[in-house]
CSV table of C-alpha atoms in Angstrom, one decimal:
chain,number,residue,atom,x,y,z
C,1095,MET,CA,-25.1,129.1,25.2
C,1096,LYS,CA,-27.2,126.2,23.9
C,1097,GLU,CA,-30.3,127.7,25.4
C,1098,LYS,CA,-29.6,131.1,23.9
C,1099,ILE,CA,-29.1,129.5,20.4
C,1100,ILE,CA,-32.4,127.6,20.8
C,1101,LEU,CA,-34.3,130.8,21.8
C,1102,LYS,CA,-32.7,133.0,19.0
C,1103,SER,CA,-33.3,130.2,16.4
C,1104,THR,CA,-36.9,129.8,17.4
C,1105,GLU,CA,-37.5,133.5,17.0
C,1106,LEU,CA,-35.9,133.6,13.6
C,1107,PHE,CA,-37.6,130.5,12.3
C,1108,LEU,CA,-41.0,131.8,13.4
C,1109,ASN,CA,-40.4,135.2,11.8
C,1110,LEU,CA,-38.7,134.2,8.6
C,1111,GLY,CA,-39.4,130.5,8.1
C,1112,PHE,CA,-37.4,127.3,8.5
C,1113,LYS,CA,-36.2,127.4,4.9
C,1114,SER,CA,-35.0,131.0,4.8
C,1115,VAL,CA,-32.9,131.0,8.0
C,1116,THR,CA,-29.3,129.7,7.6
C,1117,MET,CA,-26.8,128.8,10.3
C,1118,ASP,CA,-24.9,131.9,9.2
C,1119,ASP,CA,-27.9,134.1,9.9
C,1120,ILE,CA,-28.3,132.7,13.4
C,1121,ALA,CA,-24.6,133.1,14.1
C,1122,SER,CA,-24.6,136.7,12.7
C,1123,GLU,CA,-27.8,137.6,14.8
C,1124,MET,CA,-26.1,136.3,17.9
C,1125,GLY,CA,-22.7,137.8,17.2
C,1126,ILE,CA,-21.0,134.4,17.5
C,1127,SER,CA,-19.2,132.1,15.1
C,1128,LYS,CA,-20.9,129.3,13.2
C,1129,LYS,CA,-18.5,126.9,14.9
C,1130,THR,CA,-20.1,127.7,18.2
C,1131,ILE,CA,-23.5,126.6,17.0
C,1132,TYR,CA,-22.0,123.4,15.6
C,1133,VAL,CA,-20.5,122.6,19.0
C,1134,HIS,CA,-24.1,122.2,20.3
C,1135,PHE,CA,-25.9,121.1,17.0
C,1136,PRO,CA,-24.3,118.9,14.4
C,1137,ASN,CA,-26.5,120.3,11.6
C,1138,LYS,CA,-29.4,122.6,10.8
C,1139,THR,CA,-31.9,119.7,10.8
C,1140,LYS,CA,-31.0,118.9,14.5
C,1141,LEU,CA,-31.4,122.5,15.4
C,1142,VAL,CA,-34.8,122.7,13.7
C,1143,GLU,CA,-35.8,119.5,15.6
C,1144,VAL,CA,-34.7,120.9,19.0
C,1145,THR,CA,-36.3,124.3,18.5
C,1146,THR,CA,-39.5,122.8,17.3
C,1147,MET,CA,-39.8,120.5,20.3
C,1148,HIS,CA,-38.8,123.3,22.6
C,1149,LEU,CA,-41.7,125.5,21.3
C,1150,PHE,CA,-44.0,122.5,21.5
C,1151,GLU,CA,-43.2,121.9,25.1
C,1152,LEU,CA,-43.6,125.6,25.9
C,1153,ILE,CA,-47.0,125.8,24.2
C,1154,SER,CA,-48.2,122.5,25.7
C,1155,HIS,CA,-47.4,123.6,29.2
C,1156,GLY,CA,-49.3,126.9,28.6
C,1157,ILE,CA,-52.3,125.1,27.3
C,1158,ASP,CA,-52.3,122.8,30.4
C,1159,CYS,CA,-52.2,125.8,32.6
C,1160,ILE,CA,-55.2,127.4,30.8
C,1161,CYS,CA,-57.2,124.1,31.0
C,1162,ALA,CA,-56.4,123.8,34.7
C,1163,LEU,CA,-58.2,127.1,35.3
C,1164,ASP,CA,-61.5,125.3,34.6
C,1165,LYS,CA,-63.0,128.3,32.8
C,1166,ASN,CA,-66.2,128.4,30.7
C,1167,PRO,CA,-65.3,126.0,27.8
C,1168,ILE,CA,-66.0,128.6,25.1
C,1169,GLU,CA,-63.8,131.2,26.8
C,1170,GLU,CA,-61.1,128.5,27.3
C,1171,LEU,CA,-60.9,127.9,23.6
C,1172,TYR,CA,-60.4,131.6,22.9
C,1173,ASP,CA,-57.8,131.9,25.6
C,1174,ILE,CA,-55.8,128.9,24.1
C,1175,LYS,CA,-56.1,130.5,20.7
C,1176,ARG,CA,-54.7,133.8,22.0
C,1177,PHE,CA,-51.9,132.1,23.9
C,1178,VAL,CA,-50.8,130.0,20.9
C,1179,MET,CA,-50.9,133.0,18.5
C,1180,ASP,CA,-48.8,135.1,20.9
C,1181,HIS,CA,-46.1,132.3,21.1
C,1182,LEU,CA,-46.1,131.6,17.4
C,1183,LYS,CA,-45.8,135.4,16.6
C,1184,GLY,CA,-48.9,135.3,14.4
C,1185,GLU,CA,-47.3,132.6,12.3
C,1186,LYS,CA,-46.2,135.1,9.7
C,1187,SER,CA,-44.0,132.5,7.9
C,1188,SER,CA,-46.4,129.6,8.2
C,1189,PRO,CA,-43.8,127.5,10.2
C,1190,GLN,CA,-45.9,124.4,10.4
C,1191,TYR,CA,-46.4,124.2,6.6
C,1192,GLN,CA,-42.7,124.9,5.9
C,1193,LEU,CA,-41.8,122.1,8.4
C,1194,LYS,CA,-44.1,119.7,6.5
C,1195,LYS,CA,-42.5,120.6,3.2
C,1196,TYR,CA,-38.8,120.7,4.1
C,1197,TYR,CA,-38.5,118.6,7.3
C,1198,PRO,CA,-41.2,115.9,6.9
C,1199,LYS,CA,-39.8,113.6,9.6
C,1200,ILE,CA,-39.8,116.3,12.2
C,1201,TYR,CA,-43.3,117.4,11.1
C,1202,THR,CA,-44.7,113.9,11.4
C,1203,SER,CA,-43.2,113.5,14.9
C,1204,LEU,CA,-44.5,116.9,16.0
C,1205,LYS,CA,-48.0,116.2,14.5
C,1206,GLN,CA,-48.3,113.1,16.6
C,1207,LYS,CA,-47.3,114.9,19.8
C,1208,GLN,CA,-49.7,117.8,18.9
C,1209,PHE,CA,-52.5,115.3,18.4
C,1210,GLU,CA,-52.0,113.7,21.8
C,1211,VAL,CA,-52.1,117.0,23.6
C,1212,MET,CA,-55.0,118.4,21.6
C,1213,HIS,CA,-56.9,115.2,21.7
C,1214,GLU,CA,-57.0,115.3,25.5
C,1215,CYS,CA,-57.6,119.0,25.7
C,1216,VAL,CA,-60.5,119.1,23.2
C,1217,ASN,CA,-62.1,116.0,24.5
C,1218,GLU,CA,-62.1,117.5,28.0
C,1219,ASN,CA,-63.4,120.8,26.7
C,1220,LEU,CA,-66.3,119.1,24.8
C,1221,SER,CA,-67.3,117.0,27.8
C,1222,ARG,CA,-67.4,120.0,30.1
C,1223,GLY,CA,-69.3,122.0,27.5
C,1224,ILE,CA,-72.0,119.2,27.2
C,1225,ASN,CA,-72.2,118.9,31.0
C,1226,GLN,CA,-72.7,122.7,31.3
C,1227,GLY,CA,-75.4,122.7,28.6
C,1228,LEU,CA,-73.3,124.9,26.3
C,1229,TYR,CA,-72.6,122.1,23.7
C,1230,ARG,CA,-75.2,119.8,22.2
C,1231,ASP,CA,-75.3,116.4,24.0
C,1232,THR,CA,-75.8,114.7,20.6
C,1233,ILE,CA,-72.4,115.4,19.3
C,1234,ASN,CA,-69.9,112.6,18.8
C,1235,ILE,CA,-66.9,113.8,20.9
C,1236,GLU,CA,-64.3,111.6,19.3
C,1237,PHE,CA,-65.4,112.7,15.8
C,1238,ILE,CA,-65.5,116.4,16.7
C,1239,THR,CA,-62.0,116.2,18.4
C,1240,ARG,CA,-60.4,114.7,15.2
C,1241,ILE,CA,-62.2,117.1,12.9
C,1242,TYR,CA,-61.1,120.0,15.0
C,1243,PHE,CA,-57.4,118.9,15.0
C,1244,ASN,CA,-57.4,118.3,11.2
C,1245,SER,CA,-59.1,121.6,10.4
C,1246,MET,CA,-56.5,123.4,12.6
C,1247,LEU,CA,-53.8,121.8,10.4
C,1248,ALA,CA,-55.7,122.6,7.2
C,1249,ILE,CA,-56.0,126.3,7.8
C,1250,LYS,CA,-52.2,126.5,8.1
C,1251,ASP,CA,-51.8,125.3,4.5
C,1252,THR,CA,-50.7,128.4,2.7
C,1253,ASP,CA,-51.5,127.0,-0.8
C,1254,LEU,CA,-55.2,126.7,0.4
C,1255,PHE,CA,-55.2,129.9,2.5
C,1256,PRO,CA,-52.5,132.3,1.1
C,1257,LEU,CA,-51.2,134.6,3.8
C,1258,LYS,CA,-51.6,137.6,1.4
C,1259,ILE,CA,-55.4,137.1,1.6
C,1260,PHE,CA,-55.8,135.5,5.1
C,1261,SER,CA,-53.9,136.4,8.2
C,1262,MET,CA,-53.4,133.5,10.6
C,1263,ASN,CA,-55.2,135.4,13.3
C,1264,MET,CA,-58.2,135.9,11.0
C,1265,LEU,CA,-58.2,132.2,10.0
C,1266,MET,CA,-58.1,131.1,13.7
C,1267,GLU,CA,-60.9,133.5,14.7
C,1268,ASN,CA,-63.1,132.4,11.8
C,1269,TYR,CA,-62.5,128.7,12.4
C,1270,LEU,CA,-63.1,128.9,16.1
C,1271,GLU,CA,-66.4,130.6,15.6
C,1272,TYR,CA,-67.3,128.1,12.8
C,1273,HIS,CA,-66.4,125.2,15.1
C,1274,LEU,CA,-68.4,126.6,18.1
C,1275,ARG,CA,-71.5,127.5,16.1
C,1276,GLY,CA,-71.6,123.9,14.9
C,1277,ILE,CA,-71.7,122.4,18.4
C,1278,CYS,CA,-73.3,125.0,20.7
C,1279,THR,CA,-76.8,124.8,22.2
C,1280,GLU,CA,-78.9,128.0,22.3
C,1281,LYS,CA,-77.4,128.8,25.7
C,1282,GLY,CA,-73.9,128.3,24.2
C,1283,ILE,CA,-74.7,130.5,21.2
C,1284,LYS,CA,-75.8,133.3,23.5
C,1285,ILE,CA,-72.5,133.2,25.4
C,1286,LEU,CA,-70.6,133.0,22.1
C,1287,ASN,CA,-72.4,136.0,20.6
C,1288,GLN,CA,-71.8,137.9,23.8
C,1289,PHE,CA,-68.1,137.0,23.8
C,1290,ILE,CA,-67.7,138.0,20.1
C,1291,THR,CA,-69.5,141.3,20.8
C,1292,ASN,CA,-67.4,142.1,23.8
C,1293,LYS,CA,-64.2,141.4,21.9
C,1294,GLN,CA,-65.2,143.7,19.0
C,1295,SER,CA,-66.2,146.6,21.3
């Protein structure tokens, strides 16, 4: 039952937001009593924490699997973006931003874990891209890694990028191209242009 509650809560939080969804909503959706949820989770904050970490572990594992395929570094970034968007349901409710606003302790803990995973992944991606002649060998890997991570967080700020104007998919697509055009060599730009053309056709 605990696993079912986590899965249903994750789905509701992603679609409607952490703030909007109540314990009553979850119980109603599952056809169970609120008491049953409280047997496994003492309060909503604990439930938010567990579902957040569950989703984080799921996405981290998926990213590890994509990185293990040792693909072309440019293609790898697009595959990761696609995988993350699929699992975050397009982030219609901007969950990360809501988490920061209403559950700051959980957000801070999650951000640290995300940084550790992304730091390793992006570092590895940049190193391989340089070795394959796709990224410029003059870039500062540590600087780019941190800028990449912070920019990914920034585009999820719905005050800065209102969802009425920018869909999360559009933001991710635009940011990824922006990032790659800043670090690619001529060889890398050719592959990037080809990749974008193929996706549009």
